[in-house]
Coordinates of C-alpha atoms in Angstrom, one line a residue:
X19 CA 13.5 1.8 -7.7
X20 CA 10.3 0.1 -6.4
X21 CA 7.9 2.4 -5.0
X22 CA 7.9 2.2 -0.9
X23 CA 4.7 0.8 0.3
X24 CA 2.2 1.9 3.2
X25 CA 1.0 -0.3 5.5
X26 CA -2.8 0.6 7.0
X27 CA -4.1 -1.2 10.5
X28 CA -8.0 -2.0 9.6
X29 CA -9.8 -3.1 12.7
X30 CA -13.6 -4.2 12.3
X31 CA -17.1 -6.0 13.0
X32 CA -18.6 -7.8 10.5
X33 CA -21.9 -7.1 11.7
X34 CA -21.3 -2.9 11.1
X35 CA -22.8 -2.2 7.6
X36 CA -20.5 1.6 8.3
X37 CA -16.9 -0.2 8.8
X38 CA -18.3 -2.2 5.8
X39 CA -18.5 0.5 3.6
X40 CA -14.6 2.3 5.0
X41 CA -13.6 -1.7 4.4
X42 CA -14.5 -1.5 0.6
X43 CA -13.2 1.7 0.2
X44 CA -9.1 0.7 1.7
X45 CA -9.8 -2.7 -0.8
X46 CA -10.1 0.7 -3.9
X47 CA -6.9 2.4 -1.8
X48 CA -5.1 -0.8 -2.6
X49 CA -5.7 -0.7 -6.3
X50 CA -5.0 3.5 -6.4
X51 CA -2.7 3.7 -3.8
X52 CA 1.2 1.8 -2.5
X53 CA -0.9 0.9 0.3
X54 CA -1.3 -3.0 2.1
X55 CA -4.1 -3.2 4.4
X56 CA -3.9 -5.5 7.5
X57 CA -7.1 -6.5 8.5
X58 CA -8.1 -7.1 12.9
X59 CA -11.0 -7.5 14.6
X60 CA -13.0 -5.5 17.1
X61 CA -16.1 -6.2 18.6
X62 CA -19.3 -4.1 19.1
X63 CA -20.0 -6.5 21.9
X64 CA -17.2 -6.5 23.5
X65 CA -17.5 -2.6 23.4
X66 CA -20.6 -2.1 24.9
X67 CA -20.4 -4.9 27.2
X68 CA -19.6 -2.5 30.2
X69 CA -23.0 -0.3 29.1
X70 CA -25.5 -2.5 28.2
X71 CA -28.2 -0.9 30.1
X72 CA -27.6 2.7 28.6
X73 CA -28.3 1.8 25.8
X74 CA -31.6 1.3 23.6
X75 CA -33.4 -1.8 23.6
X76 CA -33.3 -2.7 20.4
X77 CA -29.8 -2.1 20.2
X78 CA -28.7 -4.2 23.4
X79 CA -30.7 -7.0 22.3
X80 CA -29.1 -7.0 18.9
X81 CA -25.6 -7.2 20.6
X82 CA -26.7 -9.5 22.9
X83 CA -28.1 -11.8 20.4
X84 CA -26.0 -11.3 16.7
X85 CA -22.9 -9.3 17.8
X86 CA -20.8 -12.4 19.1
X87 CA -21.3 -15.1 16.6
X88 CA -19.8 -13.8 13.2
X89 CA -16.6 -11.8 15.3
X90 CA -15.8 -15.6 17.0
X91 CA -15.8 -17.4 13.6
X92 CA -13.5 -14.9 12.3
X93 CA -10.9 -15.2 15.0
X94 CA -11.3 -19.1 15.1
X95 CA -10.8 -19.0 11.5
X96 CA -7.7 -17.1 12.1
X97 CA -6.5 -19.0 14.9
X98 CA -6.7 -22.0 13.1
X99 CA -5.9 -21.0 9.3
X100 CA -3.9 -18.2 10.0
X101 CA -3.9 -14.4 9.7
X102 CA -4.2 -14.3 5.4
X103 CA -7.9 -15.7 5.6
X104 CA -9.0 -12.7 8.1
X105 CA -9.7 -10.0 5.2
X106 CA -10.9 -12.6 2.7
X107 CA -13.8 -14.3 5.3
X108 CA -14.2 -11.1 6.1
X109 CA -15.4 -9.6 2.5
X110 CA -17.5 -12.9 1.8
X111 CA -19.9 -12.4 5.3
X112 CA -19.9 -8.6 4.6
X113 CA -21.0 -9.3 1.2
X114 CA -23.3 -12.0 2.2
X115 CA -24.7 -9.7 5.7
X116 CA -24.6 -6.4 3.7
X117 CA -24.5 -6.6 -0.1
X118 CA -27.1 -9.6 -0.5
X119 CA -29.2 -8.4 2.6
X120 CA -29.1 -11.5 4.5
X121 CA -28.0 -10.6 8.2
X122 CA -26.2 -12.2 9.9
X123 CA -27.5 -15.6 10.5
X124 CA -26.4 -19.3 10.4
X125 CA -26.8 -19.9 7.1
X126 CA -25.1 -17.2 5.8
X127 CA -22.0 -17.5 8.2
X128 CA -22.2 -20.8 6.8
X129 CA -22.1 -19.8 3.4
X130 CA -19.5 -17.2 3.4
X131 CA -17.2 -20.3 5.0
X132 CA -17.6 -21.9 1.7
X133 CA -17.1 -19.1 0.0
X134 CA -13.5 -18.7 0.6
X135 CA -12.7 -22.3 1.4
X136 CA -13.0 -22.8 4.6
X137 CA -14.5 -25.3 6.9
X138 CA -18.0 -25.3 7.1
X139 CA -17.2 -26.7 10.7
X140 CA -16.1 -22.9 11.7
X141 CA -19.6 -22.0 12.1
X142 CA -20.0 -24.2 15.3
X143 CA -17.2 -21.7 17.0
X144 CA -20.3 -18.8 16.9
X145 CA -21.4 -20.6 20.0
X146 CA -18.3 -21.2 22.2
X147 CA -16.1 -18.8 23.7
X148 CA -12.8 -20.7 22.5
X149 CA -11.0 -17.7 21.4
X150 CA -12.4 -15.2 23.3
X151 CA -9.1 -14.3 24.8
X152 CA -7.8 -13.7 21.1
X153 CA -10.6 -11.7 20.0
X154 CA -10.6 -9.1 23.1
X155 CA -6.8 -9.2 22.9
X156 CA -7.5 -8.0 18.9
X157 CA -10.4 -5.8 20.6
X158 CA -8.6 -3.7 22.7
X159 CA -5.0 -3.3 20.7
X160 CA -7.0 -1.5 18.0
X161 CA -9.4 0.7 20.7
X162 CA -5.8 1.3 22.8
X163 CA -4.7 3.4 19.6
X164 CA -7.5 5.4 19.1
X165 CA -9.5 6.0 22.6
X166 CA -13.0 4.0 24.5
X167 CA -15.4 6.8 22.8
X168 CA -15.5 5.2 19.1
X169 CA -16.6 2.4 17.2
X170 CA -15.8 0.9 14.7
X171 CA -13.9 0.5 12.0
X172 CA -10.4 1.7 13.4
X173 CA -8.1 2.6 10.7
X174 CA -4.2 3.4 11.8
X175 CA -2.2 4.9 9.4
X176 CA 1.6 6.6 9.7
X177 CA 1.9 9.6 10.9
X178 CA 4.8 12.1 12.1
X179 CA 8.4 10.3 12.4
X180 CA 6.1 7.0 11.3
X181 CA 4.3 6.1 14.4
X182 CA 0.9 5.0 14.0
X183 CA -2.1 7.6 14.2
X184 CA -5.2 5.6 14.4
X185 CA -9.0 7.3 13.8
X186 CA -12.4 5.9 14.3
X187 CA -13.5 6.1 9.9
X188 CA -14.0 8.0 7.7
X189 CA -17.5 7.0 7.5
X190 CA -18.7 7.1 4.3
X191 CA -21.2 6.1 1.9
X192 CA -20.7 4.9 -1.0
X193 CA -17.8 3.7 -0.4
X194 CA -15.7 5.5 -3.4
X195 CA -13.9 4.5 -6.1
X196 CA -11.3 5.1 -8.4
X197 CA -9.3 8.6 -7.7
X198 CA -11.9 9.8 -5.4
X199 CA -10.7 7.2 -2.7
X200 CA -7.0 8.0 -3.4
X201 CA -8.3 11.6 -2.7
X202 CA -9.6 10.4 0.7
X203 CA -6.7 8.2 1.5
X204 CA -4.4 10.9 0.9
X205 CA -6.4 13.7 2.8
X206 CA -6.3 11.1 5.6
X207 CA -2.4 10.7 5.7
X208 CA -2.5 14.6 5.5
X209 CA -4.8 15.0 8.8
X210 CA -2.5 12.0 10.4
X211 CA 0.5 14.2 9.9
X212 CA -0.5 17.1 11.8
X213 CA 0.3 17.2 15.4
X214 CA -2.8 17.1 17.7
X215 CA -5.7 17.1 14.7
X216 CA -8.1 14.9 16.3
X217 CA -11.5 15.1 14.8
X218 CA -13.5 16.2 12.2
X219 CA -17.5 15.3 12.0
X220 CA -20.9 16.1 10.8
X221 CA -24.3 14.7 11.1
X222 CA -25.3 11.6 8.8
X223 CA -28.7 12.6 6.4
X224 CA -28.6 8.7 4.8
X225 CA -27.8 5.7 5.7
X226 CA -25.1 2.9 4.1
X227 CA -25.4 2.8 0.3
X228 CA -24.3 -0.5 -1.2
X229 CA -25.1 0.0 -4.3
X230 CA -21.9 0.3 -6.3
X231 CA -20.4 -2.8 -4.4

């Protein structure tokens, strides 16, 4: 008998180096683990859009001026090549903002389109609001599961009777590997399972290590 498979909801922003790091580690849960992961996306922008002025400078004018672009080509590229290329476009600009350091500009949008195969072309839809509809559609299925005080990643997984339980994480860095992410994947189906677990958390002392990617 073939061994039943798990099916995890992955919603995410490029342009977060955190979900980047929970992102690699569900790609090691599919190696260690029956699991398929289906990738959405959320925005940061489109999260924050409502609180702009709260929040710090810097901040606001990163959203204002790098959160939109990268999130639009990805749902264009969906809209148009379908829902397989979402997780693939999605590793080769995380690799390219992230891994390689080189933000998320033009060029490297550019490059992570060629990458995978893609129009080039896609990039242009960075600058238009096209499938803005689709993306805040994407946006607020995965933020309706889990509740307006997170970011992102969303990760929904089954829980009691096999319903969907959806949690803002784990953040982690590194991301792990090997049986030290099936230990997290499996403690994370155990907190899904028990009725009204909502959150566990402590402060972060470092910041996103890539360097096992």
């Amino acid at each position: 008998m073939s061994e039943s498979r798990t099916t995890a909801d992955f919603w995410f922003d490029p342009l977060c180096p955190w979900a980047w790091m929970t992102s690699r580690w569900m790609l090691e849960v599919e190696k260690v683990r029956p699991v398929d992961v289906r990738w959405h996306v959320m925005s940061l922008a489109v999260l924050n859009e409502d609180k702009l002025d709260e929040l710090p400078a810097e901040y606001r004018e990163m959203l204002e001026t790098q959160a939109w672009g990268p999130v639009r080509v990805v749902v264009a590229a969906q809209q148009l090549h379908g829902d397989e290329v979402v997780g693939k476009l999605y590793t080769a600009l995380g690799t390219r903002f992230h891994n390689k350091g080189e933000g998320p500009t033009v060029s490297a949008v550019r490059a992570a389109l060629e990458d995978v195969g893609l129009p080039v072309s896609l990039a242009e839809y960075a600058e238009k609001d096209t499938y803005d509809a689709e993306l805040r559609a994407s946006h607020h299925e995965g933020i309706s599961k889990v509740g307006q005080d997170v970011g992102t990643p969303v990760i929904a997984v089954p829980g009691p009777d096999g319903e969907q339980i959806a949690f803002f994480g784990p953040v982690v860095t590194p991301a792990p590997k090997g049986e030290e992410a099936a230990r997290l994947w499996d403690g994370t189906l155990l907190v899904a399972s028990v009725p009204g677990f909502y959150e566990l958390k402590r402060s972060r002392t470092q910041g996103p290590d890539f360097s096992n990617l």
